[in-house]
PDB file of N, CA and C in Angstrom:
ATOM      1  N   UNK A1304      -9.935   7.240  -5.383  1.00 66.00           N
ATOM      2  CA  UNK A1304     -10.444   6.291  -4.422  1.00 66.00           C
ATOM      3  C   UNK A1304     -11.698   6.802  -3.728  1.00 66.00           C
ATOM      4  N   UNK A1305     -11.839   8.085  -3.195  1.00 66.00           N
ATOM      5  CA  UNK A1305     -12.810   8.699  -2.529  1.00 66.00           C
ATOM      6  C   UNK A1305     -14.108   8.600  -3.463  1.00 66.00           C
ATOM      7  N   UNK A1306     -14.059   8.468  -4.928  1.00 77.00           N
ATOM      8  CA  UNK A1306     -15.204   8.025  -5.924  1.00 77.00           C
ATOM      9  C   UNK A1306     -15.618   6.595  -5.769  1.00 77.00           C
ATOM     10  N   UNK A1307     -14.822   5.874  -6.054  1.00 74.00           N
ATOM     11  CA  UNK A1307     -14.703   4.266  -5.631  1.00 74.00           C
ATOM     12  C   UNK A1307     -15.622   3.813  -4.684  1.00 74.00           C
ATOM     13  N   UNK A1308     -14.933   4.555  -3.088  1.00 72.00           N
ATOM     14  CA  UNK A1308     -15.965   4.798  -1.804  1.00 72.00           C
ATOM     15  C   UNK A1308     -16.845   5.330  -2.213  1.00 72.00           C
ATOM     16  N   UNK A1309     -17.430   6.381  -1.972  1.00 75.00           N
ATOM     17  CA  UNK A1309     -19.008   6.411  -2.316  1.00 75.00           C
ATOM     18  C   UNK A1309     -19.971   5.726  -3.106  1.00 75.00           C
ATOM     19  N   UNK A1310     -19.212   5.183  -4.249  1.00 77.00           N
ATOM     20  CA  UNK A1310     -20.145   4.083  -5.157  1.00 77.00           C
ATOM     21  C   UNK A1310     -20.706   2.978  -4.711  1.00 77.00           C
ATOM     22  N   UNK A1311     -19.570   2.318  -3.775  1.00 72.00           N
ATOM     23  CA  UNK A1311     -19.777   1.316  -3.119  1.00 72.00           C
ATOM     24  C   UNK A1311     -20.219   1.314  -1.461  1.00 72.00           C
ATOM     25  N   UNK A1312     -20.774   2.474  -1.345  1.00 73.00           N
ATOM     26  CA  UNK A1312     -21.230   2.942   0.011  1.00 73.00           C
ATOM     27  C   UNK A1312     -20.257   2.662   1.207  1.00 73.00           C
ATOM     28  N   UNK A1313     -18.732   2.648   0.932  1.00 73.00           N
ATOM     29  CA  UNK A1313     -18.017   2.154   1.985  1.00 73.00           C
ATOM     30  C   UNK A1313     -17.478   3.883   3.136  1.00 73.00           C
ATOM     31  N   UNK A1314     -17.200   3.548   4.397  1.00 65.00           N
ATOM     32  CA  UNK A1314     -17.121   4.901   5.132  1.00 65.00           C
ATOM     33  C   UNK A1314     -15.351   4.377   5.228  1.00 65.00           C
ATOM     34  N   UNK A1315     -14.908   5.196   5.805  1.00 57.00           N
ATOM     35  CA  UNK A1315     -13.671   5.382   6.799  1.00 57.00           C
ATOM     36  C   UNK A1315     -12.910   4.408   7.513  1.00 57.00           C
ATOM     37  N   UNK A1316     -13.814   3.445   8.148  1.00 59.00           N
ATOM     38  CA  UNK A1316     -13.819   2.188   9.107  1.00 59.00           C
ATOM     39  C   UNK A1316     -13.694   0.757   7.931  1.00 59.00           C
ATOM     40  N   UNK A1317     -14.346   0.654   6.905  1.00 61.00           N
ATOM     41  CA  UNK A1317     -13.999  -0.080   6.112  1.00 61.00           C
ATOM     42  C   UNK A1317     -15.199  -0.281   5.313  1.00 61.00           C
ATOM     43  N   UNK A1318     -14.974  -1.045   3.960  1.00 68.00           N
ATOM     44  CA  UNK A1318     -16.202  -1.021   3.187  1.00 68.00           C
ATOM     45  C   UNK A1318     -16.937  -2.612   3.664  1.00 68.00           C
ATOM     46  N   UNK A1319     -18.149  -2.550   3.909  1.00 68.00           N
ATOM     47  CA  UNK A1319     -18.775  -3.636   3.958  1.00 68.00           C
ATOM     48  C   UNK A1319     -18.574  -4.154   5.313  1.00 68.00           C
ATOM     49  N   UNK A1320     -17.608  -3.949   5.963  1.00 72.00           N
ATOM     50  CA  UNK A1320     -17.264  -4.743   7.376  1.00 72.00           C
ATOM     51  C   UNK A1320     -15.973  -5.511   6.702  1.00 72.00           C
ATOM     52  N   UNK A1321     -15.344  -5.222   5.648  1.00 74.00           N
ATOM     53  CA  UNK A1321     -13.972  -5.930   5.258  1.00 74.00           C
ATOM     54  C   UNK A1321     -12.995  -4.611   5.988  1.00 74.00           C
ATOM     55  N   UNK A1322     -11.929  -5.442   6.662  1.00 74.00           N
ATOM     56  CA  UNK A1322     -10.640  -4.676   6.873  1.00 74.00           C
ATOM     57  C   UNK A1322      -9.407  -5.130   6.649  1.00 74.00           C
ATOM     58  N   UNK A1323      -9.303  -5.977   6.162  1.00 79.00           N
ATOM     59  CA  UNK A1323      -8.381  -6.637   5.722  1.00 79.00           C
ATOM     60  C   UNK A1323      -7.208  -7.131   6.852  1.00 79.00           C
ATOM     61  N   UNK A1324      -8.078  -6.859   8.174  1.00 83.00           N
ATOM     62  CA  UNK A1324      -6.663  -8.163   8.828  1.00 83.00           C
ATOM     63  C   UNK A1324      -7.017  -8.928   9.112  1.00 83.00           C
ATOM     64  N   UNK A1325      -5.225  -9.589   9.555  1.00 88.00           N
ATOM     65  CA  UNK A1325      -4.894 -10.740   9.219  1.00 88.00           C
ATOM     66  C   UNK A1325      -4.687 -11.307   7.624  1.00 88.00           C
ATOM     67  N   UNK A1326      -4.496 -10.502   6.691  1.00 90.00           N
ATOM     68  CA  UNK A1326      -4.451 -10.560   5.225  1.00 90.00           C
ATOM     69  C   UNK A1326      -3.180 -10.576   4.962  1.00 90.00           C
ATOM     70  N   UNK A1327      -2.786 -11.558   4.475  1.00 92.00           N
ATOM     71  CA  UNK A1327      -1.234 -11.019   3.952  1.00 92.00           C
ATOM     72  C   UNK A1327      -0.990 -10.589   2.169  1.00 92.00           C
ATOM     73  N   UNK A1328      -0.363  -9.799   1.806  1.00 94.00           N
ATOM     74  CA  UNK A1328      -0.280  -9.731   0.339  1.00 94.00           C
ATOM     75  C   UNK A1328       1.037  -9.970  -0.240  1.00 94.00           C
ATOM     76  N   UNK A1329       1.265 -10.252  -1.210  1.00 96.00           N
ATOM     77  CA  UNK A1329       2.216 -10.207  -2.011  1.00 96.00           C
ATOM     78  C   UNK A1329       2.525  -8.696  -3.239  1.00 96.00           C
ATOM     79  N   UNK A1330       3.213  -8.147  -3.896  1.00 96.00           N
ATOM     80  CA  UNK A1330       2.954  -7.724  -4.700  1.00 96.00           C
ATOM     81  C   UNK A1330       4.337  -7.440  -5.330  1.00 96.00           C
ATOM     82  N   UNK A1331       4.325  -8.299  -6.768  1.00 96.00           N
ATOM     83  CA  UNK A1331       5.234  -7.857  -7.661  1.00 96.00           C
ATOM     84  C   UNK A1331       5.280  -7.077  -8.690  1.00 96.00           C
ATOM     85  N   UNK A1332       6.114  -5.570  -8.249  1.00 97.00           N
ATOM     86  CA  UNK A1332       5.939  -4.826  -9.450  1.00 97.00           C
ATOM     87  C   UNK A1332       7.706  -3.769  -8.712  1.00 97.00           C
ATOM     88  N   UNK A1333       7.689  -3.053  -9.033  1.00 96.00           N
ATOM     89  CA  UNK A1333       8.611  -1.365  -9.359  1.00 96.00           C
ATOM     90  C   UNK A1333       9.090  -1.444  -8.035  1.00 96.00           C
ATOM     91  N   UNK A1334       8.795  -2.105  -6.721  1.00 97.00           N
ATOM     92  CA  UNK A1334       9.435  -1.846  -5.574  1.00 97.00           C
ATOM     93  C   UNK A1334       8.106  -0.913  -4.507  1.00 97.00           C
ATOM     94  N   UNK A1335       9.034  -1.039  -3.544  1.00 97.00           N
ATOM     95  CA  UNK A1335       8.116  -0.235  -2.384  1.00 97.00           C
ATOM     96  C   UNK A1335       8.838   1.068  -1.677  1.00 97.00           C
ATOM     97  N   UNK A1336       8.274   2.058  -1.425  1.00 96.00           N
ATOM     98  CA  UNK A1336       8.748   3.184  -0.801  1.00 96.00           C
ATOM     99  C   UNK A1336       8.212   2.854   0.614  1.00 96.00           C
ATOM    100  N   UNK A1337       8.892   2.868   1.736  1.00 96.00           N
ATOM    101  CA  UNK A1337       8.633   2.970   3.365  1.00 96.00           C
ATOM    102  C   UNK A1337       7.932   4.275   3.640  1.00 96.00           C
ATOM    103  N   UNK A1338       6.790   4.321   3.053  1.00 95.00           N
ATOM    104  CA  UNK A1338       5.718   5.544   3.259  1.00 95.00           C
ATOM    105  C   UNK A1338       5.292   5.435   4.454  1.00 95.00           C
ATOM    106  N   UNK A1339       4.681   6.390   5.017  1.00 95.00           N
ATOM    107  CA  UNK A1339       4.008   6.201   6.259  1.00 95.00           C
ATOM    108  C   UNK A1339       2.800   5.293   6.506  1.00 95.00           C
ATOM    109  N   UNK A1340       1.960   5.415   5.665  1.00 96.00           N
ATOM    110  CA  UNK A1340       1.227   4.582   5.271  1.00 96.00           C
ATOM    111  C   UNK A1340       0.935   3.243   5.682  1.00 96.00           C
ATOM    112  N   UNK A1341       1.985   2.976   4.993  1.00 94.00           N
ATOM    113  CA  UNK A1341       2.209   1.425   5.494  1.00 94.00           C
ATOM    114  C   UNK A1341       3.105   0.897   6.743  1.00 94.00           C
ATOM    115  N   UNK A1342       2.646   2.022   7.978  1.00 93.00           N
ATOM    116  CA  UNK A1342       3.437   1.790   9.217  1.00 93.00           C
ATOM    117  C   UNK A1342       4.098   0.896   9.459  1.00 93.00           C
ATOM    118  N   UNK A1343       4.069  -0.203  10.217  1.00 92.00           N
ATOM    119  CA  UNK A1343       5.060  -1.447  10.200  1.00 92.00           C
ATOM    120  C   UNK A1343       4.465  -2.479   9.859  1.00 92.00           C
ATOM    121  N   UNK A1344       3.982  -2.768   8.226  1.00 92.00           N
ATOM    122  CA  UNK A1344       3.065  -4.002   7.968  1.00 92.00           C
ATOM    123  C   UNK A1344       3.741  -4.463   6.807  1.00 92.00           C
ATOM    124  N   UNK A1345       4.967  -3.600   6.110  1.00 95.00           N
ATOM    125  CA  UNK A1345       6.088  -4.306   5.346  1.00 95.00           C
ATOM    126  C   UNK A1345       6.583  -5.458   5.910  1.00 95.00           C
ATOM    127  N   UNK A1346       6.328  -6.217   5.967  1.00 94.00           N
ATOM    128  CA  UNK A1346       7.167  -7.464   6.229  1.00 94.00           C
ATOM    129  C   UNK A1346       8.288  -8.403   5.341  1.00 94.00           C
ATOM    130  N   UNK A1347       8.278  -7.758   4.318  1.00 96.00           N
ATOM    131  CA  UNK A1347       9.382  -8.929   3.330  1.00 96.00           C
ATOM    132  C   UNK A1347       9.797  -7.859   2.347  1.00 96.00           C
ATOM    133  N   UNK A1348      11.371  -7.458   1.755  1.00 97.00           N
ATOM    134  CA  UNK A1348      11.319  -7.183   0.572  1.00 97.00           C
ATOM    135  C   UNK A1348      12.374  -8.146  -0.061  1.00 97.00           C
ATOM    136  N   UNK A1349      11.883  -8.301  -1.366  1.00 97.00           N
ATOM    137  CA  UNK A1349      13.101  -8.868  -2.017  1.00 97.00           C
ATOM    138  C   UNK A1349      13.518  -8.294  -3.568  1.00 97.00           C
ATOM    139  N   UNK A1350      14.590  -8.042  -3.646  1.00 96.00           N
ATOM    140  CA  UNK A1350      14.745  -7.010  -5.313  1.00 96.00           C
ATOM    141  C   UNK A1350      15.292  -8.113  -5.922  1.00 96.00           C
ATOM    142  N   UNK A1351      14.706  -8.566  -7.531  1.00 94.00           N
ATOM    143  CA  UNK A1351      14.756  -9.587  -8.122  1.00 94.00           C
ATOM    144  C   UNK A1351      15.963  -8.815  -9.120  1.00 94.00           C
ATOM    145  N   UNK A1352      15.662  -7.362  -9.071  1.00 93.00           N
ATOM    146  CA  UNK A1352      16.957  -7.084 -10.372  1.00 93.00           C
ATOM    147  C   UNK A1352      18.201  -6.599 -10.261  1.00 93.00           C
ATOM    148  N   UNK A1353      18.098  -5.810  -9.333  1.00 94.00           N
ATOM    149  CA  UNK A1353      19.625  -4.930  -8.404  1.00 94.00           C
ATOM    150  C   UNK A1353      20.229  -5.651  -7.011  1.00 94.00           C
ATOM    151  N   UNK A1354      19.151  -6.844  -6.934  1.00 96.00           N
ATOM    152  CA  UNK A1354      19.381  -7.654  -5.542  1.00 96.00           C
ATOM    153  C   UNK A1354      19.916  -6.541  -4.212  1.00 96.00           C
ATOM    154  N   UNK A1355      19.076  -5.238  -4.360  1.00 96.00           N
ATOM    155  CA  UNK A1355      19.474  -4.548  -3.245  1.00 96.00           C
ATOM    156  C   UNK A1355      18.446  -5.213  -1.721  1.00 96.00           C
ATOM    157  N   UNK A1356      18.673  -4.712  -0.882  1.00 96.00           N
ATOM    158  CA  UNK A1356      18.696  -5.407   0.039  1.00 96.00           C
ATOM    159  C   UNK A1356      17.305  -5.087   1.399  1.00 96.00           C
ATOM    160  N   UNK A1357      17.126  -3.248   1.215  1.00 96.00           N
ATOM    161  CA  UNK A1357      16.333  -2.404   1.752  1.00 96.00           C
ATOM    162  C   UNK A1357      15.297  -1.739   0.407  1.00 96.00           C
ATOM    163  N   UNK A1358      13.723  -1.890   1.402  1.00 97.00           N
ATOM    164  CA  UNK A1358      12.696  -1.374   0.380  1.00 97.00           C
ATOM    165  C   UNK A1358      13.326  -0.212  -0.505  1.00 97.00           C
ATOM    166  N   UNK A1359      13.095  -0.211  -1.802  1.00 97.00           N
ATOM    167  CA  UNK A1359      12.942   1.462  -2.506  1.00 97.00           C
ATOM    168  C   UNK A1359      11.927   1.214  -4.083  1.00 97.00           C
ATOM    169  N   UNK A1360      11.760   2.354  -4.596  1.00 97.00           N
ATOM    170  CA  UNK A1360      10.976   2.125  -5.747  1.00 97.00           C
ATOM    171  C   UNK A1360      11.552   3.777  -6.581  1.00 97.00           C
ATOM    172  N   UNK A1361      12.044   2.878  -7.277  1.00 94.00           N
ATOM    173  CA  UNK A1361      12.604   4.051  -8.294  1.00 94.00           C
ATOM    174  C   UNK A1361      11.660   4.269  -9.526  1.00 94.00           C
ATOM    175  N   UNK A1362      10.666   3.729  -9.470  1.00 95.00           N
ATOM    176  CA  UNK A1362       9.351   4.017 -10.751  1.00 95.00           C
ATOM    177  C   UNK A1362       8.289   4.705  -9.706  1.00 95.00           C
ATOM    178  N   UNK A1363       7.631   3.776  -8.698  1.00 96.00           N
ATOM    179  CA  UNK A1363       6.464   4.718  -7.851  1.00 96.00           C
ATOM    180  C   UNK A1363       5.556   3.333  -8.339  1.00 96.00           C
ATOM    181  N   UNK A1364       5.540   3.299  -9.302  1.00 97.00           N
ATOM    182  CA  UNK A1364       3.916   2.357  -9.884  1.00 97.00           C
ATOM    183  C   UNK A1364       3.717   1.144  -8.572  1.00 97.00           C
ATOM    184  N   UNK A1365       4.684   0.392  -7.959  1.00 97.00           N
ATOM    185  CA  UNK A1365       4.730  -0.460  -7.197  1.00 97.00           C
ATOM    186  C   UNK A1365       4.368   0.000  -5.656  1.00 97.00           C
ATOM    187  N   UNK A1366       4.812   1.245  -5.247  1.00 96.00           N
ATOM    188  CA  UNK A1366       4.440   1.997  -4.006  1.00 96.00           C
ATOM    189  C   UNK A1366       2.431   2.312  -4.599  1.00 96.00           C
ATOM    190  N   UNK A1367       2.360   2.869  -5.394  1.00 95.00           N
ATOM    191  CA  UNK A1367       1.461   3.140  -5.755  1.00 95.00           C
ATOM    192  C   UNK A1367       0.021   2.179  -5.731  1.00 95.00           C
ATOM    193  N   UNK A1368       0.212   0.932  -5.786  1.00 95.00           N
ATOM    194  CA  UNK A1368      -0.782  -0.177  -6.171  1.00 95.00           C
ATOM    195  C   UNK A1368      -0.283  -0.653  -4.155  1.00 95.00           C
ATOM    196  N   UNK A1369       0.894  -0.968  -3.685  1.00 95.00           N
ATOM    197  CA  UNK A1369       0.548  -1.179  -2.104  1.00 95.00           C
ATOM    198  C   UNK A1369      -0.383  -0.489  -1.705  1.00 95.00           C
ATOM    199  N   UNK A1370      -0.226   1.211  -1.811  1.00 93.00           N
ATOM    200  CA  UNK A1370      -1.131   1.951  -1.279  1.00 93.00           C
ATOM    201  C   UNK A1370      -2.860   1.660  -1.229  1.00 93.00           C
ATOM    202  N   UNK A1371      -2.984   1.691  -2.598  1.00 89.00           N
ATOM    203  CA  UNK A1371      -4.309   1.229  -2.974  1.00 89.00           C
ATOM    204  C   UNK A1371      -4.466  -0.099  -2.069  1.00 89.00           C
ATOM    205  N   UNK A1372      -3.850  -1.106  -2.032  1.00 90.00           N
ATOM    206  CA  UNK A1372      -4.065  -2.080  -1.038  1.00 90.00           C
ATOM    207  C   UNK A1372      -3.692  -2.461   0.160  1.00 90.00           C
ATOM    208  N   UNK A1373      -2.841  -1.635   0.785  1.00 90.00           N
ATOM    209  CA  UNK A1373      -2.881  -1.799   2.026  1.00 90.00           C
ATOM    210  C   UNK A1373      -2.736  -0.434   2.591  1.00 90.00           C
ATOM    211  N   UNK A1374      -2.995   0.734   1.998  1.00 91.00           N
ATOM    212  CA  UNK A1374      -2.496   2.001   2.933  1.00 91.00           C
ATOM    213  C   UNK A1374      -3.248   2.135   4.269  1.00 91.00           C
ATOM    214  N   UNK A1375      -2.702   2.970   5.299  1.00 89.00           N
ATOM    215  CA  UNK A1375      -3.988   3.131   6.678  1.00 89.00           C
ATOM    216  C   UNK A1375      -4.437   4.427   6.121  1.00 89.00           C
ATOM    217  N   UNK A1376      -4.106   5.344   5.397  1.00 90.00           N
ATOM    218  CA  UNK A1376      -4.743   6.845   4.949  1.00 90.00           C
ATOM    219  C   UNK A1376      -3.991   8.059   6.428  1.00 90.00           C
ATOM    220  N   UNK A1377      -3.369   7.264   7.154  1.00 94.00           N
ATOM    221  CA  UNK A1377      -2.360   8.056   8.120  1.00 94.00           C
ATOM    222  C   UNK A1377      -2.421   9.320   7.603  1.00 94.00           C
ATOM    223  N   UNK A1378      -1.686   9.386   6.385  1.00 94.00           N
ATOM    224  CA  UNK A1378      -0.664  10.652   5.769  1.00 94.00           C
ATOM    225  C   UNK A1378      -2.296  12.133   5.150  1.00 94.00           C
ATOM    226  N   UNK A1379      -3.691  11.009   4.982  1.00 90.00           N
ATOM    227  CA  UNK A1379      -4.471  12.040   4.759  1.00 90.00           C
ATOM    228  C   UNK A1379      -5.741  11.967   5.494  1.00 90.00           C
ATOM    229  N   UNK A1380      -5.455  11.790   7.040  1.00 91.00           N
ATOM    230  CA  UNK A1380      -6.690  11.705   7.995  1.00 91.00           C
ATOM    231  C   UNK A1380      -7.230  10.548   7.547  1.00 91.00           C
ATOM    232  N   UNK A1381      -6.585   9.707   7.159  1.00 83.00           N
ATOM    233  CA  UNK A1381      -7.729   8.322   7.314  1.00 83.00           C
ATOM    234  C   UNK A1381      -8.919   8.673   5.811  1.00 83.00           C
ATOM    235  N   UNK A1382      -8.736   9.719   5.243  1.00 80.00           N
ATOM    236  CA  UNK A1382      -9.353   9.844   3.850  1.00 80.00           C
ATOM    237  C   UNK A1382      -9.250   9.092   2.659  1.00 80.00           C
ATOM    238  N   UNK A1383      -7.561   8.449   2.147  1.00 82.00           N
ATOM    239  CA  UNK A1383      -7.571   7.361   1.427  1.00 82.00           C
ATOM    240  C   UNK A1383      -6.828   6.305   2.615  1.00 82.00           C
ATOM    241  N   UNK A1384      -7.722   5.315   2.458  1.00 77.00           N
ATOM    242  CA  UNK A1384      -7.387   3.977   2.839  1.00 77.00           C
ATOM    243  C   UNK A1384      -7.747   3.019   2.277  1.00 77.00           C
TER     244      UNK A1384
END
């Protein structure tokens, strides 16, 4: 991501003047891990295959792609966000 940023001249604060609130997302894939990251902006889970009930991600790929789109970079000084 830190390559990504520099290509696209974006800093810390956000690229372009986008910050994405007020954005809501969806994302269906592997589940979500309650990372820090994503402080309290989980708002919905639903498990389509084990119908469990509380976030988890037993692959990662699904925690992995939230991050990329909604992480705050908390966990690395605000470095990936």
């Amino acid at each position: 991501m830190n390559q990504v940023k520099a290509k696209l001249g974006c800093d810390a604060k956000g690229c372009m003047g986008y910050t994405g609130r007020g954005v809501g997302v969806a994302i269906l894939d592997t589940g979500i891990f309650l990372h820090r990251d994503f402080d309290n902006r989980i708002l919905a889970f639903e498990d389509m295959t084990s119908r469990r009930k509380t976030p988890y991600d037993d692959n990662g790929h699904g925690t992995h792609i939230a991050g990329i789109i909604g992480g705050n970079g908390l966990s690395s000084g605000g470095f990936y966000t």
